[in-house]
Amino acid sequence: MATTEVHPASEPARWAYLDRIRTRPGPFTNPDSFDGKVVAEAMENMKILVIGAGGLGCELLKNLALSGFKDIHVIDMDTIDISNLNRQFLFRQTDVGSFKAEVAARFVERRVKGVKITPHNCKIQDFDEDFYMQFQLVVCGLDSIEARRWINAMLVNMVDEEVEDSYKPLIDGGTEGFKGQARVILPTVTSCIECQLDMHAPRAAVPLCTLASIPRQPEHCIEWAHVIAWDQEKPFPDLDKDDPEHITWLYQKSLHRAREFNIPGVTYSLTQGVVKNIIPAIAATNSVIAAACCNEALKIASNCAPFLGYPDNNYMMYSGNDSIYTYTFRHERKDDCPVCGTLARPLPDIDQAWTLRDLVDSFAARPEAQLKKPSVRAEGKTLYMQSPPSLEAQTRPNLDKTLVELGLVDGQEIGVTDPAFATVVFKYRLKFKS
Amino acid sequence: MTEIVMSQTPPILHGPSEKERKYDRQLRLWAASGQAALESANMLLVNSGAGTVGSETLKNLVLPGIGRFAIYDEAEVSEADLGVNFFLDDSYLGKSRSRGVTELLLELNPEVEGSWYPNEGVRTLDALLAGSQVFTVIMYTHPIQPEQLSQLEAYGQKHRTPLVAIHSAGFYSFFQINLPGAFPIVDTHPDETAATDLRVLRPWPELVSFAEDLTKSIDDLDNFEHGHLPYVVILLHHLEQWKATHDGKYPATYKEKTEFRKIVQAAARTNTPEGGEENFDEAAAAVVKTLVAPSLPSGLKEVFEYEHTDPVEQSSGFWVIADAVKRFYETHQCLPLPGKVPDMKAHSRVYIQLQNIYKAKARKDAAEILEMVQATPGGQHVDPAEVDLFCKNAAFVKLINATGWGSDAETPRIDRLRSVAAAEFAADASAELTLTPLSHLPIYLALQATAHLPASQPPAVGAILSAIAALVPGAERNERVVQAAHEVARAGAGELHNVAALTGGMVAQEMIKIVTKQYIPVDNTCVFDGVEGRCQVLRL
Ligand SMILES: [Zn+2]
């Protein structure tokens, strides 16, 4: 098996190690889908998209450039902050303030000869289907679940059964502290990010009455300053969470409130962490997860070994807190997935005494929905629209009507849209509490 | 998920320093104490072969700011290096690889020092080991010359320096940590929910009277007061009532606890606007995990049973404190109270009072242990903060590598490998029935078989299998071992960048855990399979 000849593309001496693996079959290579003669050249002609040029993104660009991909695009709207430098190794102190995508692309192009990296300093939502159609593979290193859901919905909706090129595998990585996950989504074939949404349940929000009258934790004091005191006092026109002056104001407010209630533990660092929802991040974990993603990209692009997503497992969970533990498993597709399924997803525990406002407000915290600005339709009728303002004004009176008054019954199917997912209509079925 | 560590310093009104801003995302994981440990670390990488896994490991250690590193690597930069190693470029072709990697790594963090060998002044590994400040840890990559390995092992024994072997080839990799004797960790960062210890089955007088005061006329409380009783108080109140009707005994069996939970739930008022009471819901939900009699966790039991006779161990603060905690446990039949109270529905004032009762008891327990520590010979020098930390984490203290290695080991390493092999192959035979993932031992064997093979001689399947036969006789006939040998031969001693980067990430995590003595390191071998995308930890 291992004696088969090598079929290198350009610069055989430089890519000798890679070519040994990607152009020769091994004991686990599927002979029906593998053709070692064409792999190297095919990969050089592929166009691959990286979303995010942060902690994972820097690693992804390095890894893909050293995996034989030559035409890489990267999207990131952010600029470099000093707190990125402990892990985003393509950036230096002098790059602070510059666009991440731009700096990262130039650095990897300089270091790895022959690779072309095209930066896009903007949001993923600035591009349409035509843009995404040009890539053969999409790799995501994002910290926001919203952006993941957006690109997932885009790629699933792009699938046209008649057009083979319309299937774009999506590889997604995420980290938190010493933990992370890597997953492969083959749109409409495997479970998608929306199917797996419940694995990323939002943190339960602290009730407003706790913040307002019975704080017990330092976090309650900080949230009070952030949510209540800021709005009352408006010390600056708009809250900029990256402005130290703004954070200092919140910190002092929180500290004052904490002293009033004898609550210990408010610090500047905690204030910043709560207000910005900071997730701890280190180079080592990004290295693990980004490499796991790119390892799958190489296998998908070359078929030189079986990849996640087909036929069995599609998800690798990694934890490094207590020894090292990985759990690699198959997450099943859900027929009631609002993005890739056909059935409406049940929405349990609905109280029929609720007003439409209660229902609308509940979408943000529900693990199976997590929609912050939902507009609701039922049986072709618009019940509430967030925008445009004229329609919002027309439908606003419905918010105070109860579900029953609006004619919604147990088992009712409703359609929900959200500006964060322009084209997608989430289908849900209301299930009333007995 | 991950517990977030916050600075322990008293509130200051100015913002964070430049350095605190740069390291903010990691200080939330290992705090200033962990950072200080990293900054005083001096690491050596002995690099060889394709050479990438070592550079990737160091990248992940230079970024968070280790003090200094040295690279010993006899290779010169070749074309093949440029296709796999990000920390080299064309300008280094034909030059020392250790120099190229060192220079490009140093660009990542101006606060880190680095040096490269061999050079004009220091020509051999031996000379480097003899002439350097003591290394905190040493990492070496396979293949390694046997005489160099012996030098490193001798150094590790002499200076009690952890040694880490790393091997990455094609889709496969492993690393193996050799610690110098038993390695205790106090700051293990357990999951916050797991670490909650409310002691409702062992309340002390202050807690009892606090709960009694709040509940003595529980039925006369108005709805607001009733709906804000902390759930700990609700549990204590109903436990007293239960005891009164059950011969003074607490609910012990699962059935009794279920019954007790129903009693608690039924005590909630339903004539409220919400139709229930959140604090009673919290109390009912906490019954099963809170009504647990104090017991000795297995990790701490291992610490208590470990015979620490080594003079280095004798004089360490850890063992002095561990002995005191053991005596405390024997006297009180429970561990020192950690003192943390989770958030629960309550008035601010009542919650803070409750929190203070727990904190005061925790301080009292810690003071008792500190007194015992200070009465022990050598205990006068133990830092009271170390005692506090131990008391807070006592239930989660962990001992790694309790049975030692090398010449200290109870069983020679080769015997241990053979007995693990027998167990792993037996488990594989029934894996289909038990639905357990297949063993990665075949991968370990196939890589280990090429551990000393110079990179210039790509391994052949036959040679790999005969080397495996010498390690574990008979394993060379195992079908999965043969497959692994073919996969290793396919790589031809070359690395895939992704597998090197992934392995470098894991090793760096381990180095951080060992240097900061926080979180729990691998004990002792981790094998990665990039075909399946999965790790397995084996104790070899
Ligand atoms: Zn789906």
mmCIF file with all atom_site columns, C-alpha atoms in Angstrom, chain A residues 1-2 13-15 17-18 20-21 24-29 59 62-63 66-67 82-83 85-87 89-90 92-93 107-108 111-113 176-179 213-217 220 248 251-252 255 261-264 266-270 272-273 276 278-285 287-288 291-292 294-295 299 304-306 308 316 318 320-324 326 328, chain B residues 1-2 4 6-7 11-13 15-16 18 21-26 28-30 50 56 59-60 63-64 79-80 82-90 104 107-108 170-172 175 228 343-348 351-352 355 359 483 486-487 489-492 494-499 501-502 505-506 508-510 513 519-522 526 530-535 537:
data_model
loop_
_atom_site.group_PDB
_atom_site.id
_atom_site.type_symbol
_atom_site.label_atom_id
_atom_site.label_alt_id
_atom_site.label_comp_id
_atom_site.label_asym_id
_atom_site.label_entity_id
_atom_site.label_seq_id
_atom_site.pdbx_PDB_ins_code
_atom_site.Cartn_x
_atom_site.Cartn_y
_atom_site.Cartn_z
_atom_site.occupancy
_atom_site.B_iso_or_equiv
_atom_site.pdbx_formal_charge
_atom_site.auth_seq_id
_atom_site.auth_comp_id
_atom_site.auth_asym_id
_atom_site.auth_atom_id
_atom_site.pdbx_PDB_model_num
ATOM 1   C CA . MET A 1 1   ? 0.000   0.000  0.000  1.00 0.00 ? 1   MET A CA 1
ATOM 2   C CA . ALA A 1 2   ? 2.552   2.529  1.135  1.00 0.00 ? 2   ALA A CA 1
ATOM 3   C CA . ALA A 1 13  ? 10.724  19.104 -2.677 1.00 0.00 ? 13  ALA A CA 1
ATOM 4   C CA . ARG A 1 14  ? 8.879   21.645 -0.549 1.00 0.00 ? 14  ARG A CA 1
ATOM 5   C CA . TRP A 1 15  ? 5.660   19.628 -0.268 1.00 0.00 ? 15  TRP A CA 1
ATOM 6   C CA . TYR A 1 17  ? 5.740   15.329 3.431  1.00 0.00 ? 17  TYR A CA 1
ATOM 7   C CA . LEU A 1 18  ? 2.265   16.458 2.413  1.00 0.00 ? 18  LEU A CA 1
ATOM 8   C CA . ARG A 1 20  ? 3.374   11.386 0.584  1.00 0.00 ? 20  ARG A CA 1
ATOM 9   C CA . ILE A 1 21  ? 0.066   11.409 2.439  1.00 0.00 ? 21  ILE A CA 1
ATOM 10  C CA . ARG A 1 24  ? -0.821  7.926  -1.897 1.00 0.00 ? 24  ARG A CA 1
ATOM 11  C CA . PRO A 1 25  ? -3.546  5.715  -0.437 1.00 0.00 ? 25  PRO A CA 1
ATOM 12  C CA . GLY A 1 26  ? -3.215  4.373  3.088  1.00 0.00 ? 26  GLY A CA 1
ATOM 13  C CA . PRO A 1 27  ? -5.002  1.501  4.826  1.00 0.00 ? 27  PRO A CA 1
ATOM 14  C CA . PHE A 1 28  ? -8.053  3.664  5.578  1.00 0.00 ? 28  PHE A CA 1
ATOM 15  C CA . THR A 1 29  ? -8.333  5.428  2.210  1.00 0.00 ? 29  THR A CA 1
ATOM 16  C CA . GLU A 1 59  ? -4.395  29.397 12.923 1.00 0.00 ? 59  GLU A CA 1
ATOM 17  C CA . LYS A 1 62  ? -1.539  29.183 8.580  1.00 0.00 ? 62  LYS A CA 1
ATOM 18  C CA . ASN A 1 63  ? -2.810  25.603 8.549  1.00 0.00 ? 63  ASN A CA 1
ATOM 19  C CA . LEU A 1 66  ? 0.573   24.626 4.823  1.00 0.00 ? 66  LEU A CA 1
ATOM 20  C CA . SER A 1 67  ? -2.006  22.032 3.703  1.00 0.00 ? 67  SER A CA 1
ATOM 21  C CA . ILE A 1 82  ? -4.064  44.564 22.384 1.00 0.00 ? 82  ILE A CA 1
ATOM 22  C CA . SER A 1 83  ? -5.912  41.705 24.119 1.00 0.00 ? 83  SER A CA 1
ATOM 23  C CA . LEU A 1 85  ? -1.835  39.470 21.074 1.00 0.00 ? 85  LEU A CA 1
ATOM 24  C CA . ASN A 1 86  ? -1.688  36.570 23.569 1.00 0.00 ? 86  ASN A CA 1
ATOM 25  C CA . ARG A 1 87  ? -2.906  34.177 20.856 1.00 0.00 ? 87  ARG A CA 1
ATOM 26  C CA . PHE A 1 89  ? 0.129   35.215 16.412 1.00 0.00 ? 89  PHE A CA 1
ATOM 27  C CA . LEU A 1 90  ? -0.005  36.957 13.030 1.00 0.00 ? 90  LEU A CA 1
ATOM 28  C CA . ARG A 1 92  ? 2.157   42.557 16.534 1.00 0.00 ? 92  ARG A CA 1
ATOM 29  C CA . GLN A 1 93  ? 1.892   45.518 18.882 1.00 0.00 ? 93  GLN A CA 1
ATOM 30  C CA . PHE A 1 107 ? 1.575   37.919 6.872  1.00 0.00 ? 107 PHE A CA 1
ATOM 31  C CA . VAL A 1 108 ? 0.741   34.403 5.681  1.00 0.00 ? 108 VAL A CA 1
ATOM 32  C CA . ARG A 1 111 ? 5.673   33.563 5.011  1.00 0.00 ? 111 ARG A CA 1
ATOM 33  C CA . VAL A 1 112 ? 4.303   30.806 2.752  1.00 0.00 ? 112 VAL A CA 1
ATOM 34  C CA . LYS A 1 113 ? 5.397   31.383 -0.844 1.00 0.00 ? 113 LYS A CA 1
ATOM 35  C CA . GLU A 1 176 ? -13.609 28.382 25.460 1.00 0.00 ? 176 GLU A CA 1
ATOM 36  C CA . GLY A 1 177 ? -10.669 28.181 27.855 1.00 0.00 ? 177 GLY A CA 1
ATOM 37  C CA . PHE A 1 178 ? -9.169  24.682 27.630 1.00 0.00 ? 178 PHE A CA 1
ATOM 38  C CA . LYS A 1 179 ? -12.215 23.308 25.793 1.00 0.00 ? 179 LYS A CA 1
ATOM 39  C CA . SER A 1 213 ? -33.889 45.338 44.213 1.00 0.00 ? 213 SER A CA 1
ATOM 40  C CA . ILE A 1 214 ? -32.157 42.230 45.583 1.00 0.00 ? 214 ILE A CA 1
ATOM 41  C CA . PRO A 1 215 ? -28.634 41.898 44.191 1.00 0.00 ? 215 PRO A CA 1
ATOM 42  C CA . ARG A 1 216 ? -26.529 39.150 45.792 1.00 0.00 ? 216 ARG A CA 1
ATOM 43  C CA . GLN A 1 217 ? -23.570 38.629 43.473 1.00 0.00 ? 217 GLN A CA 1
ATOM 44  C CA . HIS A 1 220 ? -25.741 41.497 39.706 1.00 0.00 ? 220 HIS A CA 1
ATOM 45  C CA . THR A 1 248 ? -14.392 52.575 34.457 1.00 0.00 ? 248 THR A CA 1
ATOM 46  C CA . TYR A 1 251 ? -16.991 49.683 37.396 1.00 0.00 ? 251 TYR A CA 1
ATOM 47  C CA . GLN A 1 252 ? -17.342 52.587 39.828 1.00 0.00 ? 252 GLN A CA 1
ATOM 48  C CA . LEU A 1 255 ? -18.567 49.061 43.157 1.00 0.00 ? 255 LEU A CA 1
ATOM 49  C CA . PHE A 1 261 ? -25.340 45.821 49.816 1.00 0.00 ? 261 PHE A CA 1
ATOM 50  C CA . ASN A 1 262 ? -22.076 44.517 51.367 1.00 0.00 ? 262 ASN A CA 1
ATOM 51  C CA . ILE A 1 263 ? -21.394 42.365 48.325 1.00 0.00 ? 263 ILE A CA 1
ATOM 52  C CA . PRO A 1 264 ? -17.708 41.505 47.876 1.00 0.00 ? 264 PRO A CA 1
ATOM 53  C CA . VAL A 1 266 ? -16.519 43.574 42.116 1.00 0.00 ? 266 VAL A CA 1
ATOM 54  C CA . THR A 1 267 ? -13.291 44.227 40.178 1.00 0.00 ? 267 THR A CA 1
ATOM 55  C CA . TYR A 1 268 ? -12.420 46.070 36.986 1.00 0.00 ? 268 TYR A CA 1
ATOM 56  C CA . SER A 1 269 ? -11.616 42.776 35.310 1.00 0.00 ? 269 SER A CA 1
ATOM 57  C CA . LEU A 1 270 ? -14.939 41.231 36.328 1.00 0.00 ? 270 LEU A CA 1
ATOM 58  C CA . GLN A 1 272 ? -15.186 44.139 31.790 1.00 0.00 ? 272 GLN A CA 1
ATOM 59  C CA . GLY A 1 273 ? -15.796 40.384 31.616 1.00 0.00 ? 273 GLY A CA 1
ATOM 60  C CA . LYS A 1 276 ? -18.331 42.377 27.186 1.00 0.00 ? 276 LYS A CA 1
ATOM 61  C CA . ILE A 1 278 ? -15.569 37.827 27.608 1.00 0.00 ? 278 ILE A CA 1
ATOM 62  C CA . ILE A 1 279 ? -14.743 34.198 26.928 1.00 0.00 ? 279 ILE A CA 1
ATOM 63  C CA . PRO A 1 280 ? -11.272 33.126 28.139 1.00 0.00 ? 280 PRO A CA 1
ATOM 64  C CA . ALA A 1 281 ? -9.052  32.167 25.224 1.00 0.00 ? 281 ALA A CA 1
ATOM 65  C CA . ILE A 1 282 ? -5.520  30.812 24.796 1.00 0.00 ? 282 ILE A CA 1
ATOM 66  C CA . ALA A 1 283 ? -3.240  29.980 21.909 1.00 0.00 ? 283 ALA A CA 1
ATOM 67  C CA . ALA A 1 284 ? -2.938  26.295 22.783 1.00 0.00 ? 284 ALA A CA 1
ATOM 68  C CA . THR A 1 285 ? -6.664  25.530 22.520 1.00 0.00 ? 285 THR A CA 1
ATOM 69  C CA . SER A 1 287 ? -4.137  25.504 17.940 1.00 0.00 ? 287 SER A CA 1
ATOM 70  C CA . VAL A 1 288 ? -5.903  22.215 18.722 1.00 0.00 ? 288 VAL A CA 1
ATOM 71  C CA . ALA A 1 291 ? -5.874  22.135 13.338 1.00 0.00 ? 291 ALA A CA 1
ATOM 72  C CA . ALA A 1 292 ? -8.711  19.651 13.847 1.00 0.00 ? 292 ALA A CA 1
ATOM 73  C CA . CYS A 1 294 ? -8.052  21.990 8.791  1.00 0.00 ? 294 CYS A CA 1
ATOM 74  C CA . ASN A 1 295 ? -7.245  18.303 9.108  1.00 0.00 ? 295 ASN A CA 1
ATOM 75  C CA . LYS A 1 299 ? -9.263  15.049 4.007  1.00 0.00 ? 299 LYS A CA 1
ATOM 76  C CA . CYS A 1 304 ? -6.825  10.652 1.279  1.00 0.00 ? 304 CYS A CA 1
ATOM 77  C CA . ALA A 1 305 ? -8.538  9.441  4.489  1.00 0.00 ? 305 ALA A CA 1
ATOM 78  C CA . PRO A 1 306 ? -12.125 9.337  5.776  1.00 0.00 ? 306 PRO A CA 1
ATOM 79  C CA . LEU A 1 308 ? -15.849 13.751 9.776  1.00 0.00 ? 308 LEU A CA 1
ATOM 80  C CA . MET A 1 316 ? -15.504 16.277 17.931 1.00 0.00 ? 316 MET A CA 1
ATOM 81  C CA . TYR A 1 318 ? -12.408 18.428 23.146 1.00 0.00 ? 318 TYR A CA 1
ATOM 82  C CA . GLY A 1 320 ? -8.343  19.799 28.347 1.00 0.00 ? 320 GLY A CA 1
ATOM 83  C CA . ASN A 1 321 ? -9.339  20.846 31.887 1.00 0.00 ? 321 ASN A CA 1
ATOM 84  C CA . ASP A 1 322 ? -9.027  17.427 33.460 1.00 0.00 ? 322 ASP A CA 1
ATOM 85  C CA . SER A 1 323 ? -6.491  15.356 31.517 1.00 0.00 ? 323 SER A CA 1
ATOM 86  C CA . ILE A 1 324 ? -7.480  15.346 27.829 1.00 0.00 ? 324 ILE A CA 1
ATOM 87  C CA . THR A 1 326 ? -12.271 13.929 23.261 1.00 0.00 ? 326 THR A CA 1
ATOM 88  C CA . THR A 1 328 ? -16.202 12.178 18.631 1.00 0.00 ? 328 THR A CA 1
ATOM 89  C CA . MET B 2 1   ? -18.118 25.606 31.249 1.00 0.00 ? 1   MET B CA 1
ATOM 90  C CA . THR B 2 2   ? -14.730 26.858 32.282 1.00 0.00 ? 2   THR B CA 1
ATOM 91  C CA . ILE B 2 4   ? -13.357 31.983 35.433 1.00 0.00 ? 4   ILE B CA 1
ATOM 92  C CA . MET B 2 6   ? -10.865 36.694 38.966 1.00 0.00 ? 6   MET B CA 1
ATOM 93  C CA . SER B 2 7   ? -8.121  38.808 40.358 1.00 0.00 ? 7   SER B CA 1
ATOM 94  C CA . PRO B 2 11  ? -10.512 46.992 44.183 1.00 0.00 ? 11  PRO B CA 1
ATOM 95  C CA . ILE B 2 12  ? -8.412  49.713 42.648 1.00 0.00 ? 12  ILE B CA 1
ATOM 96  C CA . LEU B 2 13  ? -9.917  52.499 40.666 1.00 0.00 ? 13  LEU B CA 1
ATOM 97  C CA . GLY B 2 15  ? -7.703  50.388 34.836 1.00 0.00 ? 15  GLY B CA 1
ATOM 98  C CA . PRO B 2 16  ? -5.530  47.381 34.027 1.00 0.00 ? 16  PRO B CA 1
ATOM 99  C CA . GLU B 2 18  ? -0.648  47.232 29.481 1.00 0.00 ? 18  GLU B CA 1
ATOM 100 C CA . ARG B 2 21  ? -4.617  43.970 28.932 1.00 0.00 ? 21  ARG B CA 1
ATOM 101 C CA . LYS B 2 22  ? -2.414  41.879 26.678 1.00 0.00 ? 22  LYS B CA 1
ATOM 102 C CA . TYR B 2 23  ? -2.844  38.759 28.823 1.00 0.00 ? 23  TYR B CA 1
ATOM 103 C CA . ASP B 2 24  ? -6.447  39.421 29.874 1.00 0.00 ? 24  ASP B CA 1
ATOM 104 C CA . ARG B 2 25  ? -7.993  36.366 28.158 1.00 0.00 ? 25  ARG B CA 1
ATOM 105 C CA . GLN B 2 26  ? -5.582  33.937 29.833 1.00 0.00 ? 26  GLN B CA 1
ATOM 106 C CA . ARG B 2 28  ? -9.144  34.700 33.451 1.00 0.00 ? 28  ARG B CA 1
ATOM 107 C CA . LEU B 2 29  ? -8.031  31.050 33.356 1.00 0.00 ? 29  LEU B CA 1
ATOM 108 C CA . TRP B 2 30  ? -4.944  30.889 35.571 1.00 0.00 ? 30  TRP B CA 1
ATOM 109 C CA . ALA B 2 50  ? 10.453  16.882 10.513 1.00 0.00 ? 50  ALA B CA 1
ATOM 110 C CA . GLU B 2 56  ? 4.112   24.578 17.195 1.00 0.00 ? 56  GLU B CA 1
ATOM 111 C CA . LYS B 2 59  ? 4.526   28.952 19.668 1.00 0.00 ? 59  LYS B CA 1
ATOM 112 C CA . ASN B 2 60  ? 1.676   28.224 22.103 1.00 0.00 ? 60  ASN B CA 1
ATOM 113 C CA . LEU B 2 63  ? 2.461   33.663 23.160 1.00 0.00 ? 63  LEU B CA 1
ATOM 114 C CA . PRO B 2 64  ? 1.197   33.411 26.760 1.00 0.00 ? 64  PRO B CA 1
ATOM 115 C CA . GLU B 2 79  ? 13.058  22.694 1.295  1.00 0.00 ? 79  GLU B CA 1
ATOM 116 C CA . ALA B 2 80  ? 10.782  20.148 3.001  1.00 0.00 ? 80  ALA B CA 1
ATOM 117 C CA . LEU B 2 82  ? 9.371   25.174 4.367  1.00 0.00 ? 82  LEU B CA 1
ATOM 118 C CA . GLY B 2 83  ? 6.301   23.131 3.363  1.00 0.00 ? 83  GLY B CA 1
ATOM 119 C CA . VAL B 2 84  ? 5.459   22.138 6.928  1.00 0.00 ? 84  VAL B CA 1
ATOM 120 C CA . ASN B 2 85  ? 6.991   24.579 9.436  1.00 0.00 ? 85  ASN B CA 1
ATOM 121 C CA . PHE B 2 86  ? 5.499   28.071 9.694  1.00 0.00 ? 86  PHE B CA 1
ATOM 122 C CA . PHE B 2 87  ? 8.404   29.396 11.748 1.00 0.00 ? 87  PHE B CA 1
ATOM 123 C CA . LEU B 2 88  ? 10.971  29.182 8.948  1.00 0.00 ? 88  LEU B CA 1
ATOM 124 C CA . ASP B 2 89  ? 11.295  30.942 5.604  1.00 0.00 ? 89  ASP B CA 1
ATOM 125 C CA . ASP B 2 90  ? 13.470  30.912 2.461  1.00 0.00 ? 90  ASP B CA 1
ATOM 126 C CA . LEU B 2 104 ? 10.819  33.726 14.221 1.00 0.00 ? 104 LEU B CA 1
ATOM 127 C CA . GLU B 2 107 ? 8.899   37.899 17.077 1.00 0.00 ? 107 GLU B CA 1
ATOM 128 C CA . LEU B 2 108 ? 5.673   36.715 18.718 1.00 0.00 ? 108 LEU B CA 1
ATOM 129 C CA . GLY B 2 170 ? 1.344   11.720 9.132  1.00 0.00 ? 170 GLY B CA 1
ATOM 130 C CA . PHE B 2 171 ? -2.118  11.443 10.646 1.00 0.00 ? 171 PHE B CA 1
ATOM 131 C CA . TYR B 2 172 ? -0.805  10.036 13.930 1.00 0.00 ? 172 TYR B CA 1
ATOM 132 C CA . PHE B 2 175 ? 3.026   12.560 23.616 1.00 0.00 ? 175 PHE B CA 1
ATOM 133 C CA . HIS B 2 228 ? -37.428 34.764 49.453 1.00 0.00 ? 228 HIS B CA 1
ATOM 134 C CA . ASP B 2 343 ? -26.483 32.123 44.107 1.00 0.00 ? 343 ASP B CA 1
ATOM 135 C CA . MET B 2 344 ? -30.051 31.464 45.200 1.00 0.00 ? 344 MET B CA 1
ATOM 136 C CA . LYS B 2 345 ? -33.250 33.428 45.402 1.00 0.00 ? 345 LYS B CA 1
ATOM 137 C CA . ALA B 2 346 ? -33.046 35.541 48.591 1.00 0.00 ? 346 ALA B CA 1
ATOM 138 C CA . HIS B 2 347 ? -32.961 39.068 49.942 1.00 0.00 ? 347 HIS B CA 1
ATOM 139 C CA . SER B 2 348 ? -29.578 40.683 49.557 1.00 0.00 ? 348 SER B CA 1
ATOM 140 C CA . TYR B 2 351 ? -28.003 36.024 51.427 1.00 0.00 ? 351 TYR B CA 1
ATOM 141 C CA . ILE B 2 352 ? -24.960 38.000 52.577 1.00 0.00 ? 352 ILE B CA 1
ATOM 142 C CA . GLN B 2 355 ? -22.616 33.707 52.907 1.00 0.00 ? 355 GLN B CA 1
ATOM 143 C CA . LYS B 2 359 ? -17.176 31.937 55.193 1.00 0.00 ? 359 LYS B CA 1
ATOM 144 C CA . GLN B 2 483 ? -2.859  -1.157 9.611  1.00 0.00 ? 483 GLN B CA 1
ATOM 145 C CA . HIS B 2 486 ? 1.133   0.847  7.141  1.00 0.00 ? 486 HIS B CA 1
ATOM 146 C CA . GLU B 2 487 ? -0.164  4.310  8.010  1.00 0.00 ? 487 GLU B CA 1
ATOM 147 C CA . ALA B 2 489 ? 5.102   3.901  6.784  1.00 0.00 ? 489 ALA B CA 1
ATOM 148 C CA . ARG B 2 490 ? 2.936   5.998  4.447  1.00 0.00 ? 490 ARG B CA 1
ATOM 149 C CA . ALA B 2 491 ? 4.034   9.146  6.317  1.00 0.00 ? 491 ALA B CA 1
ATOM 150 C CA . GLY B 2 492 ? 7.678   8.201  5.813  1.00 0.00 ? 492 GLY B CA 1
ATOM 151 C CA . GLY B 2 494 ? 7.116   13.220 7.560  1.00 0.00 ? 494 GLY B CA 1
ATOM 152 C CA . GLU B 2 495 ? 4.700   15.445 9.442  1.00 0.00 ? 495 GLU B CA 1
ATOM 153 C CA . LEU B 2 496 ? 1.348   16.835 8.392  1.00 0.00 ? 496 LEU B CA 1
ATOM 154 C CA . HIS B 2 497 ? 1.192   20.434 9.537  1.00 0.00 ? 497 HIS B CA 1
ATOM 155 C CA . ASN B 2 498 ? -2.320  20.079 10.981 1.00 0.00 ? 498 ASN B CA 1
ATOM 156 C CA . VAL B 2 499 ? -1.484  17.065 13.110 1.00 0.00 ? 499 VAL B CA 1
ATOM 157 C CA . ALA B 2 501 ? -0.241  21.921 15.194 1.00 0.00 ? 501 ALA B CA 1
ATOM 158 C CA . LEU B 2 502 ? -2.976  19.970 16.974 1.00 0.00 ? 502 LEU B CA 1
ATOM 159 C CA . GLY B 2 505 ? -1.604  22.658 21.106 1.00 0.00 ? 505 GLY B CA 1
ATOM 160 C CA . MET B 2 506 ? -2.241  19.701 23.394 1.00 0.00 ? 506 MET B CA 1
ATOM 161 C CA . ALA B 2 508 ? 1.343   23.298 25.295 1.00 0.00 ? 508 ALA B CA 1
ATOM 162 C CA . GLN B 2 509 ? -1.838  22.936 27.366 1.00 0.00 ? 509 GLN B CA 1
ATOM 163 C CA . GLU B 2 510 ? -0.100  20.215 29.365 1.00 0.00 ? 510 GLU B CA 1
ATOM 164 C CA . LYS B 2 513 ? -0.899  22.847 33.572 1.00 0.00 ? 513 LYS B CA 1
ATOM 165 C CA . TYR B 2 519 ? -5.981  22.069 36.113 1.00 0.00 ? 519 TYR B CA 1
ATOM 166 C CA . ILE B 2 520 ? -5.124  18.350 35.770 1.00 0.00 ? 520 ILE B CA 1
ATOM 167 C CA . PRO B 2 521 ? -2.350  17.084 33.472 1.00 0.00 ? 521 PRO B CA 1
ATOM 168 C CA . VAL B 2 522 ? -2.527  13.934 31.374 1.00 0.00 ? 522 VAL B CA 1
ATOM 169 C CA . CYS B 2 526 ? -2.086  10.833 24.963 1.00 0.00 ? 526 CYS B CA 1
ATOM 170 C CA . GLY B 2 530 ? -6.192  12.193 12.738 1.00 0.00 ? 530 GLY B CA 1
ATOM 171 C CA . VAL B 2 531 ? -7.990  9.665  10.558 1.00 0.00 ? 531 VAL B CA 1
ATOM 172 C CA . GLU B 2 532 ? -10.836 9.399  13.052 1.00 0.00 ? 532 GLU B CA 1
ATOM 173 C CA . GLY B 2 533 ? -10.330 12.739 14.833 1.00 0.00 ? 533 GLY B CA 1
ATOM 174 C CA . ARG B 2 534 ? -10.076 11.326 18.340 1.00 0.00 ? 534 ARG B CA 1
ATOM 175 C CA . CYS B 2 535 ? -7.691  11.077 21.331 1.00 0.00 ? 535 CYS B CA 1
ATOM 176 C CA . VAL B 2 537 ? -5.179  8.741  27.155 1.00 0.00 ? 537 VAL B CA 1
#
